[in-house]
Amino acid sequence: MNRNKIILVIIGILTLSTFYKLNFSNQEQDSINAKQKAQITKLKAENKKLTAQQVTFANSVASTTTTKTNPNKKAEQTAFQLFSSLNTWNADNWLEKQQTVVKYATDNVLANLGGQSNNNKSIAVNQLKQLNATSQLTSSNIYFEQEPADNEIKGIFIGIVKTTSSGNQTTNNVKYQFTYDTKQRKIIEISTF
């Protein structure tokens, strides 16, 4: 009889131990589920915000531009060259990019795009080399207003840029509003949105 009691006590202890482990596991799962629900709620809010921004952008494009047909081929070429130069580079040719964009934009625009001293440029190149950083414009579209002003053509540049840094790759949308001056044959205003 003593032996049967010992077996029953051992079975009881094992049962309680199993029940405790299952209960603890369920509590951990509930905690994980709560964290995931919070993350899903946060992502839904961000998605809603981005969707609203996309609708706003689509409306602004529809109201300010009506066609991809550009009134001036030189404006399209200049805008493409400028934004391509700004967004396509590697650590070895990054300084050349700085010199190339001078052909396509006024000094005022270039200063707003982050003109740097020569010392800062060499520091930037060294950092880019350490990170093995690259950037490539993979696709783009340029839209112009239907009715250009006297000597100015307003447009929107939209592109997709693939960036690599320390082996990590990201893809970003770039959006610029710009004004092209037909007399100077350069971009005279630029802003991102």
PDB file of C-alpha atoms in Angstrom:
ATOM      1  CA  MET A   1       0.000   0.000   0.000  1.00  0.00           C
ATOM      2  CA  ASN A   2       2.829   2.358   0.761  1.00  0.00           C
ATOM      3  CA  ARG A   3       4.187   1.847  -2.709  1.00  0.00           C
ATOM      4  CA  ASN A   4       0.829   2.742  -4.324  1.00  0.00           C
ATOM      5  CA  LYS A   5       0.675   5.974  -2.315  1.00  0.00           C
ATOM      6  CA  ILE A   6       4.139   6.939  -3.470  1.00  0.00           C
ATOM      7  CA  ILE A   7       3.175   6.273  -7.102  1.00  0.00           C
ATOM      8  CA  LEU A   8       0.004   8.360  -6.687  1.00  0.00           C
ATOM      9  CA  VAL A   9       1.966  11.220  -5.121  1.00  0.00           C
ATOM     10  CA  ILE A  10       4.526  11.110  -7.970  1.00  0.00           C
ATOM     11  CA  ILE A  11       1.714  11.072 -10.565  1.00  0.00           C
ATOM     12  CA  GLY A  12       0.056  13.999  -8.781  1.00  0.00           C
ATOM     13  CA  ILE A  13       3.293  15.985  -8.718  1.00  0.00           C
ATOM     14  CA  LEU A  14       3.894  15.284 -12.407  1.00  0.00           C
ATOM     15  CA  THR A  15       0.321  16.314 -13.232  1.00  0.00           C
ATOM     16  CA  LEU A  16       0.645  19.563 -11.256  1.00  0.00           C
ATOM     17  CA  SER A  17       4.027  20.259 -12.861  1.00  0.00           C
ATOM     18  CA  THR A  18       2.583  19.716 -16.352  1.00  0.00           C
ATOM     19  CA  PHE A  19      -0.425  21.904 -15.537  1.00  0.00           C
ATOM     20  CA  TYR A  20       1.886  24.675 -14.259  1.00  0.00           C
ATOM     21  CA  LYS A  21       4.060  24.512 -17.391  1.00  0.00           C
ATOM     22  CA  LEU A  22       1.013  24.667 -19.668  1.00  0.00           C
ATOM     23  CA  ASN A  23      -0.407  27.605 -17.720  1.00  0.00           C
ATOM     24  CA  PHE A  24       2.932  29.449 -17.881  1.00  0.00           C
ATOM     25  CA  SER A  25       3.215  28.732 -21.627  1.00  0.00           C
ATOM     26  CA  ASN A  26      -0.311  30.106 -22.195  1.00  0.00           C
ATOM     27  CA  GLN A  27       0.566  33.279 -20.294  1.00  0.00           C
ATOM     28  CA  GLU A  28       3.674  33.762 -22.445  1.00  0.00           C
ATOM     29  CA  GLN A  29       1.605  33.224 -25.599  1.00  0.00           C
ATOM     30  CA  ASP A  30      -0.982  35.755 -24.397  1.00  0.00           C
ATOM     31  CA  SER A  31       1.811  38.279 -23.831  1.00  0.00           C
ATOM     32  CA  ILE A  32       3.211  37.659 -27.327  1.00  0.00           C
ATOM     33  CA  ASN A  33      -0.275  37.984 -28.841  1.00  0.00           C
ATOM     34  CA  ALA A  34      -0.816  41.302 -27.045  1.00  0.00           C
ATOM     35  CA  LYS A  35       2.500  42.641 -28.389  1.00  0.00           C
ATOM     36  CA  GLN A  36       1.643  41.501 -31.909  1.00  0.00           C
ATOM     37  CA  LYS A  37      -1.800  43.129 -31.706  1.00  0.00           C
ATOM     38  CA  ALA A  38      -0.169  46.388 -30.620  1.00  0.00           C
ATOM     39  CA  GLN A  39       2.296  46.187 -33.529  1.00  0.00           C
ATOM     40  CA  ILE A  40      -0.532  45.445 -35.978  1.00  0.00           C
ATOM     41  CA  THR A  41      -2.508  48.436 -34.672  1.00  0.00           C
ATOM     42  CA  LYS A  42       0.569  50.655 -35.056  1.00  0.00           C
ATOM     43  CA  LEU A  43       1.231  49.390 -38.602  1.00  0.00           C
ATOM     44  CA  LYS A  44      -2.418  49.924 -39.568  1.00  0.00           C
ATOM     45  CA  ALA A  45      -2.214  53.519 -38.313  1.00  0.00           C
ATOM     46  CA  GLU A  46       1.009  54.099 -40.289  1.00  0.00           C
ATOM     47  CA  ASN A  47      -0.555  52.506 -43.375  1.00  0.00           C
ATOM     48  CA  LYS A  48      -3.612  54.744 -43.035  1.00  0.00           C
ATOM     49  CA  LYS A  49      -1.341  57.803 -42.749  1.00  0.00           C
ATOM     50  CA  LEU A  50       0.689  56.769 -45.814  1.00  0.00           C
ATOM     51  CA  THR A  51      -2.500  56.089 -47.774  1.00  0.00           C
ATOM     52  CA  ALA A  52      -3.757  59.570 -46.901  1.00  0.00           C
ATOM     53  CA  GLN A  53      -0.428  61.051 -48.031  1.00  0.00           C
ATOM     54  CA  GLN A  54      -0.612  59.063 -51.255  1.00  0.00           C
ATOM     55  CA  VAL A  55      -4.141  60.326 -51.953  1.00  0.00           C
ATOM     56  CA  THR A  56      -3.015  63.893 -51.210  1.00  0.00           C
ATOM     57  CA  PHE A  57      -0.063  63.443 -53.554  1.00  0.00           C
ATOM     58  CA  ALA A  58      -2.273  61.940 -56.273  1.00  0.00           C
ATOM     59  CA  ASN A  59      -4.663  64.879 -55.940  1.00  0.00           C
ATOM     60  CA  SER A  60      -1.821  67.417 -56.111  1.00  0.00           C
ATOM     61  CA  VAL A  61      -0.394  65.707 -59.185  1.00  0.00           C
ATOM     62  CA  ALA A  62      -3.826  65.672 -60.830  1.00  0.00           C
ATOM     63  CA  SER A  63      -4.434  69.334 -60.075  1.00  0.00           C
ATOM     64  CA  THR A  64      -1.022  70.691 -61.076  1.00  0.00           C
ATOM     65  CA  THR A  65      -0.114  68.367 -63.915  1.00  0.00           C
ATOM     66  CA  THR A  66      -2.268  66.895 -66.571  1.00  0.00           C
ATOM     67  CA  THR A  67       0.022  65.040 -68.865  1.00  0.00           C
ATOM     68  CA  LYS A  68       3.458  63.563 -69.145  1.00  0.00           C
ATOM     69  CA  THR A  69       3.860  65.371 -72.450  1.00  0.00           C
ATOM     70  CA  ASN A  70       6.388  68.065 -71.614  1.00  0.00           C
ATOM     71  CA  PRO A  71       6.347  71.481 -73.257  1.00  0.00           C
ATOM     72  CA  ASN A  72      10.125  71.606 -73.420  1.00  0.00           C
ATOM     73  CA  LYS A  73      12.360  68.597 -74.052  1.00  0.00           C
ATOM     74  CA  LYS A  74      15.375  70.474 -72.651  1.00  0.00           C
ATOM     75  CA  ALA A  75      13.560  70.908 -69.312  1.00  0.00           C
ATOM     76  CA  GLU A  76      12.923  67.166 -69.134  1.00  0.00           C
ATOM     77  CA  GLN A  77      16.530  66.314 -69.985  1.00  0.00           C
ATOM     78  CA  THR A  78      17.900  68.793 -67.440  1.00  0.00           C
ATOM     79  CA  ALA A  79      15.581  67.573 -64.664  1.00  0.00           C
ATOM     80  CA  PHE A  80      16.413  63.936 -65.393  1.00  0.00           C
ATOM     81  CA  GLN A  81      20.161  64.617 -65.427  1.00  0.00           C
ATOM     82  CA  LEU A  82      20.008  66.567 -62.154  1.00  0.00           C
ATOM     83  CA  PHE A  83      17.918  64.045 -60.215  1.00  0.00           C
ATOM     84  CA  SER A  84      19.732  61.087 -61.721  1.00  0.00           C
ATOM     85  CA  SER A  85      23.082  62.609 -60.692  1.00  0.00           C
ATOM     86  CA  LEU A  86      21.798  63.325 -57.181  1.00  0.00           C
ATOM     87  CA  ASN A  87      20.482  59.801 -56.674  1.00  0.00           C
ATOM     88  CA  THR A  88      22.955  57.567 -58.569  1.00  0.00           C
ATOM     89  CA  TRP A  89      26.405  57.307 -57.026  1.00  0.00           C
ATOM     90  CA  ASN A  90      28.901  55.158 -55.143  1.00  0.00           C
ATOM     91  CA  ALA A  91      31.662  56.094 -52.717  1.00  0.00           C
ATOM     92  CA  ASP A  92      34.216  56.395 -55.533  1.00  0.00           C
ATOM     93  CA  ASN A  93      32.232  58.808 -57.708  1.00  0.00           C
ATOM     94  CA  TRP A  94      30.317  60.722 -55.027  1.00  0.00           C
ATOM     95  CA  LEU A  95      32.542  63.812 -55.395  1.00  0.00           C
ATOM     96  CA  GLU A  96      32.064  63.758 -59.172  1.00  0.00           C
ATOM     97  CA  LYS A  97      28.309  63.859 -58.554  1.00  0.00           C
ATOM     98  CA  GLN A  98      28.792  67.131 -56.704  1.00  0.00           C
ATOM     99  CA  GLN A  99      30.570  68.605 -59.725  1.00  0.00           C
ATOM    100  CA  THR A 100      28.105  67.209 -62.275  1.00  0.00           C
ATOM    101  CA  VAL A 101      24.977  68.747 -60.746  1.00  0.00           C
ATOM    102  CA  VAL A 102      26.439  72.265 -61.202  1.00  0.00           C
ATOM    103  CA  LYS A 103      25.571  71.966 -64.908  1.00  0.00           C
ATOM    104  CA  TYR A 104      21.862  71.473 -64.199  1.00  0.00           C
ATOM    105  CA  ALA A 105      20.969  73.751 -61.269  1.00  0.00           C
ATOM    106  CA  THR A 106      21.708  77.247 -60.015  1.00  0.00           C
ATOM    107  CA  ASP A 107      24.075  77.842 -57.095  1.00  0.00           C
ATOM    108  CA  ASN A 108      21.116  78.723 -54.881  1.00  0.00           C
ATOM    109  CA  VAL A 109      19.496  75.335 -55.540  1.00  0.00           C
ATOM    110  CA  LEU A 110      22.767  73.507 -54.970  1.00  0.00           C
ATOM    111  CA  ALA A 111      23.261  75.282 -51.631  1.00  0.00           C
ATOM    112  CA  ASN A 112      19.797  74.101 -50.564  1.00  0.00           C
ATOM    113  CA  LEU A 113      20.685  70.558 -51.613  1.00  0.00           C
ATOM    114  CA  GLY A 114      23.478  70.449 -49.052  1.00  0.00           C
ATOM    115  CA  GLY A 115      26.582  72.153 -50.372  1.00  0.00           C
ATOM    116  CA  GLN A 116      29.536  71.201 -48.185  1.00  0.00           C
ATOM    117  CA  SER A 117      33.065  72.421 -47.625  1.00  0.00           C
ATOM    118  CA  ASN A 118      35.900  70.400 -49.175  1.00  0.00           C
ATOM    119  CA  ASN A 119      36.876  69.100 -45.733  1.00  0.00           C
ATOM    120  CA  ASN A 120      33.344  67.856 -45.078  1.00  0.00           C
ATOM    121  CA  LYS A 121      33.215  66.314 -48.555  1.00  0.00           C
ATOM    122  CA  SER A 122      36.352  64.236 -47.918  1.00  0.00           C
ATOM    123  CA  ILE A 123      34.950  63.110 -44.555  1.00  0.00           C
ATOM    124  CA  ALA A 124      31.710  62.131 -46.285  1.00  0.00           C
ATOM    125  CA  VAL A 125      33.588  60.143 -48.958  1.00  0.00           C
ATOM    126  CA  ASN A 126      35.568  58.257 -46.290  1.00  0.00           C
ATOM    127  CA  GLN A 127      32.371  57.398 -44.426  1.00  0.00           C
ATOM    128  CA  LEU A 128      30.679  56.254 -47.631  1.00  0.00           C
ATOM    129  CA  LYS A 129      33.661  54.026 -48.431  1.00  0.00           C
ATOM    130  CA  GLN A 130      33.613  52.499 -44.951  1.00  0.00           C
ATOM    131  CA  LEU A 131      29.911  51.719 -45.342  1.00  0.00           C
ATOM    132  CA  ASN A 132      30.395  50.541 -48.943  1.00  0.00           C
ATOM    133  CA  ALA A 133      27.430  52.800 -49.731  1.00  0.00           C
ATOM    134  CA  THR A 134      25.786  53.066 -53.132  1.00  0.00           C
ATOM    135  CA  SER A 135      22.635  54.646 -54.492  1.00  0.00           C
ATOM    136  CA  GLN A 136      20.892  53.993 -57.796  1.00  0.00           C
ATOM    137  CA  LEU A 137      17.888  55.630 -59.400  1.00  0.00           C
ATOM    138  CA  THR A 138      15.991  52.611 -60.756  1.00  0.00           C
ATOM    139  CA  SER A 139      12.976  54.322 -62.315  1.00  0.00           C
ATOM    140  CA  SER A 140      11.580  57.802 -62.764  1.00  0.00           C
ATOM    141  CA  ASN A 141       8.769  59.894 -64.202  1.00  0.00           C
ATOM    142  CA  ILE A 142       8.671  63.609 -64.900  1.00  0.00           C
ATOM    143  CA  TYR A 143       5.436  65.566 -65.099  1.00  0.00           C
ATOM    144  CA  PHE A 144       4.983  69.178 -66.212  1.00  0.00           C
ATOM    145  CA  GLU A 145       2.229  71.743 -65.791  1.00  0.00           C
ATOM    146  CA  GLN A 146       0.063  72.055 -68.832  1.00  0.00           C
ATOM    147  CA  GLU A 147       0.486  75.825 -69.115  1.00  0.00           C
ATOM    148  CA  PRO A 148       4.075  76.976 -68.458  1.00  0.00           C
ATOM    149  CA  ALA A 149       4.737  80.518 -67.231  1.00  0.00           C
ATOM    150  CA  ASP A 150       6.747  83.022 -69.314  1.00  0.00           C
ATOM    151  CA  ASN A 151      10.261  81.676 -68.827  1.00  0.00           C
ATOM    152  CA  GLU A 152       9.552  79.043 -66.191  1.00  0.00           C
ATOM    153  CA  ILE A 153       8.339  75.489 -66.434  1.00  0.00           C
ATOM    154  CA  LYS A 154       7.150  73.851 -63.226  1.00  0.00           C
ATOM    155  CA  GLY A 155       7.374  70.121 -62.863  1.00  0.00           C
ATOM    156  CA  ILE A 156       7.374  67.112 -60.583  1.00  0.00           C
ATOM    157  CA  PHE A 157       9.994  64.365 -60.583  1.00  0.00           C
ATOM    158  CA  ILE A 158       9.089  61.014 -59.028  1.00  0.00           C
ATOM    159  CA  GLY A 159      11.650  58.243 -58.776  1.00  0.00           C
ATOM    160  CA  ILE A 160      12.568  55.030 -57.011  1.00  0.00           C
ATOM    161  CA  VAL A 161      16.036  54.844 -55.477  1.00  0.00           C
ATOM    162  CA  LYS A 162      17.755  51.671 -54.304  1.00  0.00           C
ATOM    163  CA  THR A 163      20.367  52.369 -51.605  1.00  0.00           C
ATOM    164  CA  THR A 164      22.911  49.931 -50.166  1.00  0.00           C
ATOM    165  CA  SER A 165      24.909  50.561 -47.006  1.00  0.00           C
ATOM    166  CA  SER A 166      26.915  47.994 -45.025  1.00  0.00           C
ATOM    167  CA  GLY A 167      25.212  45.237 -46.984  1.00  0.00           C
ATOM    168  CA  ASN A 168      21.687  46.459 -46.139  1.00  0.00           C
ATOM    169  CA  GLN A 169      19.504  47.447 -49.060  1.00  0.00           C
ATOM    170  CA  THR A 170      16.534  49.816 -48.985  1.00  0.00           C
ATOM    171  CA  THR A 171      14.228  51.145 -51.655  1.00  0.00           C
ATOM    172  CA  ASN A 172      12.781  54.644 -51.321  1.00  0.00           C
ATOM    173  CA  ASN A 173      10.515  56.900 -53.311  1.00  0.00           C
ATOM    174  CA  VAL A 174      11.899  60.352 -54.071  1.00  0.00           C
ATOM    175  CA  LYS A 175       9.633  63.234 -55.034  1.00  0.00           C
ATOM    176  CA  TYR A 176      10.768  66.676 -56.083  1.00  0.00           C
ATOM    177  CA  GLN A 177       8.893  69.753 -57.223  1.00  0.00           C
ATOM    178  CA  PHE A 178      11.063  71.932 -59.414  1.00  0.00           C
ATOM    179  CA  THR A 179      11.092  75.014 -61.612  1.00  0.00           C
ATOM    180  CA  TYR A 180      13.108  75.124 -64.812  1.00  0.00           C
ATOM    181  CA  ASP A 181      14.182  78.484 -66.246  1.00  0.00           C
ATOM    182  CA  THR A 182      14.191  78.431 -70.064  1.00  0.00           C
ATOM    183  CA  LYS A 183      16.657  81.343 -70.301  1.00  0.00           C
ATOM    184  CA  GLN A 184      19.239  79.963 -67.868  1.00  0.00           C
ATOM    185  CA  ARG A 185      18.492  76.378 -68.953  1.00  0.00           C
ATOM    186  CA  LYS A 186      18.800  75.287 -65.326  1.00  0.00           C
ATOM    187  CA  ILE A 187      16.634  74.246 -62.428  1.00  0.00           C
ATOM    188  CA  ILE A 188      16.140  77.402 -60.347  1.00  0.00           C
ATOM    189  CA  GLU A 189      13.901  76.041 -57.555  1.00  0.00           C
ATOM    190  CA  ILE A 190      13.595  72.650 -55.951  1.00  0.00           C
ATOM    191  CA  SER A 191      11.755  71.157 -52.999  1.00  0.00           C
ATOM    192  CA  THR A 192      10.960  67.666 -51.794  1.00  0.00           C
ATOM    193  CA  PHE A 193       7.525  66.507 -50.748  1.00  0.00           C
TER     194      PHE A 193
END
